[in-house]
Amino acid sequence: MSKARQVTDFPLLTRFKQFYRNIRQTPLDEILTIYADDVVFKDPIHKISGVAELRSYLERMNSNVIEGKFEYLDQLVGANSAYIKWDMSFRHPRLGNDMIWVRGMTHIQFSSRIYFHEDSYDVGAMLYEHVPLIGTGARFLKHRLSA
């Protein structure tokens, strides 16, 4: 069984976190130093295969965000994988001018570069609750279910 090690043992993890820290200014020219050519990226909305497709996706996402950042809260790091808990905050023109806060977690697997990246987060908190009409219904259901 492998022991979890300190983050300082993993320069790749440090580069990964810096890469996403400011969503609006993600240094996409550094993507090949972080991700393997055949990376698989998954989140609740997308499944992307390959670093070229991931770069294209990030370019589209970055160009639509007014501002955004990740704050890293906690992590568990093993020999070839890590789980990173984070808060993301962002403003998107299609979702109004309010800052949106979402808590999530990233699971990555790596050797010299990341070959698997999966984000888990509440899509309702990120999107649906901020869309007129749909948001009202989503918030109502969330409140009803928690009562």
PDB file of C-alpha atoms in Angstrom:
ATOM      1  CA  MET A   1       0.000   0.000   0.000  1.00  0.00           C
ATOM      2  CA  SER A   2       1.406   3.419  -0.929  1.00  0.00           C
ATOM      3  CA  LYS A   3       1.664   6.198   1.609  1.00  0.00           C
ATOM      4  CA  ALA A   4       0.326   9.672   0.909  1.00  0.00           C
ATOM      5  CA  ARG A   5       3.180  12.155   0.501  1.00  0.00           C
ATOM      6  CA  GLN A   6       3.494  15.885   0.979  1.00  0.00           C
ATOM      7  CA  VAL A   7       2.639  18.128  -1.983  1.00  0.00           C
ATOM      8  CA  THR A   8       6.233  19.358  -2.103  1.00  0.00           C
ATOM      9  CA  ASP A   9       7.143  15.892  -3.437  1.00  0.00           C
ATOM     10  CA  PHE A  10       4.987  16.553  -6.509  1.00  0.00           C
ATOM     11  CA  PRO A  11       6.001  19.531  -8.670  1.00  0.00           C
ATOM     12  CA  LEU A  12       3.360  18.383 -11.187  1.00  0.00           C
ATOM     13  CA  LEU A  13       0.620  18.939  -8.608  1.00  0.00           C
ATOM     14  CA  THR A  14       1.935  22.426  -7.853  1.00  0.00           C
ATOM     15  CA  ARG A  15       1.971  23.280 -11.589  1.00  0.00           C
ATOM     16  CA  PHE A  16      -1.547  21.850 -11.979  1.00  0.00           C
ATOM     17  CA  LYS A  17      -2.944  24.050  -9.198  1.00  0.00           C
ATOM     18  CA  GLN A  18      -1.189  27.148 -10.551  1.00  0.00           C
ATOM     19  CA  PHE A  19      -2.499  26.373 -14.043  1.00  0.00           C
ATOM     20  CA  TYR A  20      -6.143  26.643 -12.875  1.00  0.00           C
ATOM     21  CA  ARG A  21      -5.786  29.250 -10.115  1.00  0.00           C
ATOM     22  CA  ASN A  22      -7.042  32.132 -12.320  1.00  0.00           C
ATOM     23  CA  ILE A  23      -9.686  30.800 -14.735  1.00  0.00           C
ATOM     24  CA  ARG A  24      -9.646  33.898 -16.918  1.00  0.00           C
ATOM     25  CA  GLN A  25      -5.880  33.723 -17.450  1.00  0.00           C
ATOM     26  CA  THR A  26      -5.137  30.006 -17.614  1.00  0.00           C
ATOM     27  CA  PRO A  27      -1.649  29.682 -19.177  1.00  0.00           C
ATOM     28  CA  LEU A  28      -2.714  27.355 -21.988  1.00  0.00           C
ATOM     29  CA  ASP A  29       0.782  27.384 -23.513  1.00  0.00           C
ATOM     30  CA  GLU A  30       1.840  25.257 -20.510  1.00  0.00           C
ATOM     31  CA  ILE A  31      -0.808  22.571 -21.042  1.00  0.00           C
ATOM     32  CA  LEU A  32       1.682  20.022 -22.446  1.00  0.00           C
ATOM     33  CA  THR A  33       3.822  20.282 -19.307  1.00  0.00           C
ATOM     34  CA  ILE A  34       0.823  19.205 -17.231  1.00  0.00           C
ATOM     35  CA  TYR A  35      -1.316  16.889 -19.370  1.00  0.00           C
ATOM     36  CA  ALA A  36      -0.435  13.784 -21.378  1.00  0.00           C
ATOM     37  CA  ASP A  37      -1.298  13.847 -25.093  1.00  0.00           C
ATOM     38  CA  ASP A  38      -4.018  11.208 -24.570  1.00  0.00           C
ATOM     39  CA  VAL A  39      -5.526  12.693 -21.388  1.00  0.00           C
ATOM     40  CA  VAL A  40      -9.126  11.858 -20.506  1.00  0.00           C
ATOM     41  CA  PHE A  41     -10.991  14.761 -18.883  1.00  0.00           C
ATOM     42  CA  LYS A  42     -14.435  14.286 -17.336  1.00  0.00           C
ATOM     43  CA  ASP A  43     -16.830  16.505 -15.447  1.00  0.00           C
ATOM     44  CA  PRO A  44     -20.600  16.295 -14.910  1.00  0.00           C
ATOM     45  CA  ILE A  45     -21.206  17.906 -18.316  1.00  0.00           C
ATOM     46  CA  HIS A  46     -18.302  16.842 -20.581  1.00  0.00           C
ATOM     47  CA  LYS A  47     -16.060  13.949 -21.484  1.00  0.00           C
ATOM     48  CA  ILE A  48     -13.008  15.003 -23.451  1.00  0.00           C
ATOM     49  CA  SER A  49     -10.258  12.852 -24.931  1.00  0.00           C
ATOM     50  CA  GLY A  50      -6.872  14.252 -25.901  1.00  0.00           C
ATOM     51  CA  VAL A  51      -4.908  17.325 -24.938  1.00  0.00           C
ATOM     52  CA  ALA A  52      -5.827  19.239 -28.135  1.00  0.00           C
ATOM     53  CA  GLU A  53      -9.546  18.833 -27.406  1.00  0.00           C
ATOM     54  CA  LEU A  54      -8.972  19.800 -23.746  1.00  0.00           C
ATOM     55  CA  ARG A  55      -7.102  22.937 -24.783  1.00  0.00           C
ATOM     56  CA  SER A  56      -9.921  23.910 -27.163  1.00  0.00           C
ATOM     57  CA  TYR A  57     -12.497  23.368 -24.400  1.00  0.00           C
ATOM     58  CA  LEU A  58     -10.507  25.498 -21.936  1.00  0.00           C
ATOM     59  CA  GLU A  59     -10.075  28.278 -24.512  1.00  0.00           C
ATOM     60  CA  ARG A  60     -13.848  28.426 -25.017  1.00  0.00           C
ATOM     61  CA  MET A  61     -14.559  28.356 -21.292  1.00  0.00           C
ATOM     62  CA  ASN A  62     -11.950  31.016 -20.473  1.00  0.00           C
ATOM     63  CA  SER A  63     -13.186  33.393 -23.163  1.00  0.00           C
ATOM     64  CA  ASN A  64     -16.732  33.296 -21.743  1.00  0.00           C
ATOM     65  CA  VAL A  65     -15.865  33.882 -18.080  1.00  0.00           C
ATOM     66  CA  ILE A  66     -15.687  37.484 -16.843  1.00  0.00           C
ATOM     67  CA  GLU A  67     -13.575  36.484 -13.845  1.00  0.00           C
ATOM     68  CA  GLY A  68     -12.935  33.311 -11.931  1.00  0.00           C
ATOM     69  CA  LYS A  69     -10.565  31.507  -9.609  1.00  0.00           C
ATOM     70  CA  PHE A  70      -9.994  28.320  -7.682  1.00  0.00           C
ATOM     71  CA  GLU A  71      -9.156  28.187  -3.999  1.00  0.00           C
ATOM     72  CA  TYR A  72      -7.666  24.846  -2.991  1.00  0.00           C
ATOM     73  CA  LEU A  73      -8.896  23.603   0.384  1.00  0.00           C
ATOM     74  CA  ASP A  74      -7.536  20.116   0.989  1.00  0.00           C
ATOM     75  CA  GLN A  75      -5.942  17.210  -0.799  1.00  0.00           C
ATOM     76  CA  LEU A  76      -4.995  13.594  -0.514  1.00  0.00           C
ATOM     77  CA  VAL A  77      -1.984  12.619  -2.588  1.00  0.00           C
ATOM     78  CA  GLY A  78      -0.831   9.095  -3.373  1.00  0.00           C
ATOM     79  CA  ALA A  79       2.018   7.791  -5.496  1.00  0.00           C
ATOM     80  CA  ASN A  80       0.222   8.281  -8.838  1.00  0.00           C
ATOM     81  CA  SER A  81      -3.071   9.973  -7.989  1.00  0.00           C
ATOM     82  CA  ALA A  82      -4.499  12.868  -6.026  1.00  0.00           C
ATOM     83  CA  TYR A  83      -7.858  14.130  -4.817  1.00  0.00           C
ATOM     84  CA  ILE A  84      -8.065  17.896  -4.475  1.00  0.00           C
ATOM     85  CA  LYS A  85     -10.982  19.679  -2.794  1.00  0.00           C
ATOM     86  CA  TRP A  86     -11.650  23.204  -4.030  1.00  0.00           C
ATOM     87  CA  ASP A  87     -13.966  26.182  -4.125  1.00  0.00           C
ATOM     88  CA  MET A  88     -14.465  27.836  -7.491  1.00  0.00           C
ATOM     89  CA  SER A  89     -15.862  31.326  -7.858  1.00  0.00           C
ATOM     90  CA  PHE A  90     -16.730  32.903 -11.190  1.00  0.00           C
ATOM     91  CA  ARG A  91     -18.873  35.410 -13.056  1.00  0.00           C
ATOM     92  CA  HIS A  92     -20.356  34.467 -16.402  1.00  0.00           C
ATOM     93  CA  PRO A  93     -22.293  36.939 -18.602  1.00  0.00           C
ATOM     94  CA  ARG A  94     -25.051  34.419 -19.357  1.00  0.00           C
ATOM     95  CA  LEU A  95     -25.624  33.757 -15.664  1.00  0.00           C
ATOM     96  CA  GLY A  96     -25.924  37.373 -14.479  1.00  0.00           C
ATOM     97  CA  ASN A  97     -23.430  39.582 -12.712  1.00  0.00           C
ATOM     98  CA  ASP A  98     -23.396  37.796  -9.367  1.00  0.00           C
ATOM     99  CA  MET A  99     -20.360  35.836  -8.258  1.00  0.00           C
ATOM    100  CA  ILE A 100     -21.170  32.108  -8.290  1.00  0.00           C
ATOM    101  CA  TRP A 101     -19.496  29.832  -5.731  1.00  0.00           C
ATOM    102  CA  VAL A 102     -19.206  26.073  -6.249  1.00  0.00           C
ATOM    103  CA  ARG A 103     -17.442  23.483  -4.122  1.00  0.00           C
ATOM    104  CA  GLY A 104     -15.990  20.489  -5.904  1.00  0.00           C
ATOM    105  CA  MET A 105     -13.267  17.899  -6.054  1.00  0.00           C
ATOM    106  CA  THR A 106     -10.788  16.846  -8.703  1.00  0.00           C
ATOM    107  CA  HIS A 107      -9.359  13.358  -9.038  1.00  0.00           C
ATOM    108  CA  ILE A 108      -6.221  13.126 -11.135  1.00  0.00           C
ATOM    109  CA  GLN A 109      -4.024  10.203 -12.119  1.00  0.00           C
ATOM    110  CA  PHE A 110      -0.516  10.816 -13.378  1.00  0.00           C
ATOM    111  CA  SER A 111       2.927   9.517 -14.143  1.00  0.00           C
ATOM    112  CA  SER A 112       5.169  12.281 -15.502  1.00  0.00           C
ATOM    113  CA  ARG A 113       2.005  14.121 -16.674  1.00  0.00           C
ATOM    114  CA  ILE A 114      -1.704  13.857 -15.908  1.00  0.00           C
ATOM    115  CA  TYR A 115      -3.453  11.220 -18.021  1.00  0.00           C
ATOM    116  CA  PHE A 116      -6.827  11.229 -16.204  1.00  0.00           C
ATOM    117  CA  HIS A 117      -8.707  14.233 -14.749  1.00  0.00           C
ATOM    118  CA  GLU A 118     -12.222  14.028 -13.310  1.00  0.00           C
ATOM    119  CA  ASP A 119     -14.057  16.938 -11.685  1.00  0.00           C
ATOM    120  CA  SER A 120     -17.059  16.370  -9.422  1.00  0.00           C
ATOM    121  CA  TYR A 121     -19.345  19.232  -8.443  1.00  0.00           C
ATOM    122  CA  ASP A 122     -23.009  20.209  -8.114  1.00  0.00           C
ATOM    123  CA  VAL A 123     -24.169  21.245 -11.602  1.00  0.00           C
ATOM    124  CA  GLY A 124     -27.316  22.767 -10.114  1.00  0.00           C
ATOM    125  CA  ALA A 125     -25.305  25.107  -7.894  1.00  0.00           C
ATOM    126  CA  MET A 126     -23.047  25.980 -10.802  1.00  0.00           C
ATOM    127  CA  LEU A 127     -25.578  26.508 -13.579  1.00  0.00           C
ATOM    128  CA  TYR A 128     -29.221  25.617 -13.163  1.00  0.00           C
ATOM    129  CA  GLU A 129     -29.871  27.715 -10.038  1.00  0.00           C
ATOM    130  CA  HIS A 130     -28.723  30.832 -11.917  1.00  0.00           C
ATOM    131  CA  VAL A 131     -30.871  30.511 -15.035  1.00  0.00           C
ATOM    132  CA  PRO A 132     -34.230  32.377 -14.946  1.00  0.00           C
ATOM    133  CA  LEU A 133     -37.260  30.093 -14.437  1.00  0.00           C
ATOM    134  CA  ILE A 134     -35.123  26.946 -14.249  1.00  0.00           C
ATOM    135  CA  GLY A 135     -33.239  28.463 -11.310  1.00  0.00           C
ATOM    136  CA  THR A 136     -36.426  29.196  -9.406  1.00  0.00           C
ATOM    137  CA  GLY A 137     -37.565  25.595  -9.863  1.00  0.00           C
ATOM    138  CA  ALA A 138     -34.159  24.156  -8.953  1.00  0.00           C
ATOM    139  CA  ARG A 139     -33.939  26.245  -5.770  1.00  0.00           C
ATOM    140  CA  PHE A 140     -37.530  25.315  -4.849  1.00  0.00           C
ATOM    141  CA  LEU A 141     -36.826  21.584  -5.249  1.00  0.00           C
ATOM    142  CA  LYS A 142     -33.572  21.829  -3.316  1.00  0.00           C
ATOM    143  CA  HIS A 143     -35.394  23.585  -0.463  1.00  0.00           C
ATOM    144  CA  ARG A 144     -38.280  21.044  -0.524  1.00  0.00           C
ATOM    145  CA  LEU A 145     -35.915  18.083  -0.413  1.00  0.00           C
ATOM    146  CA  SER A 146     -33.923  19.515   2.502  1.00  0.00           C
ATOM    147  CA  ALA A 147     -37.015  20.237   4.632  1.00  0.00           C
TER     148      ALA A 147
END
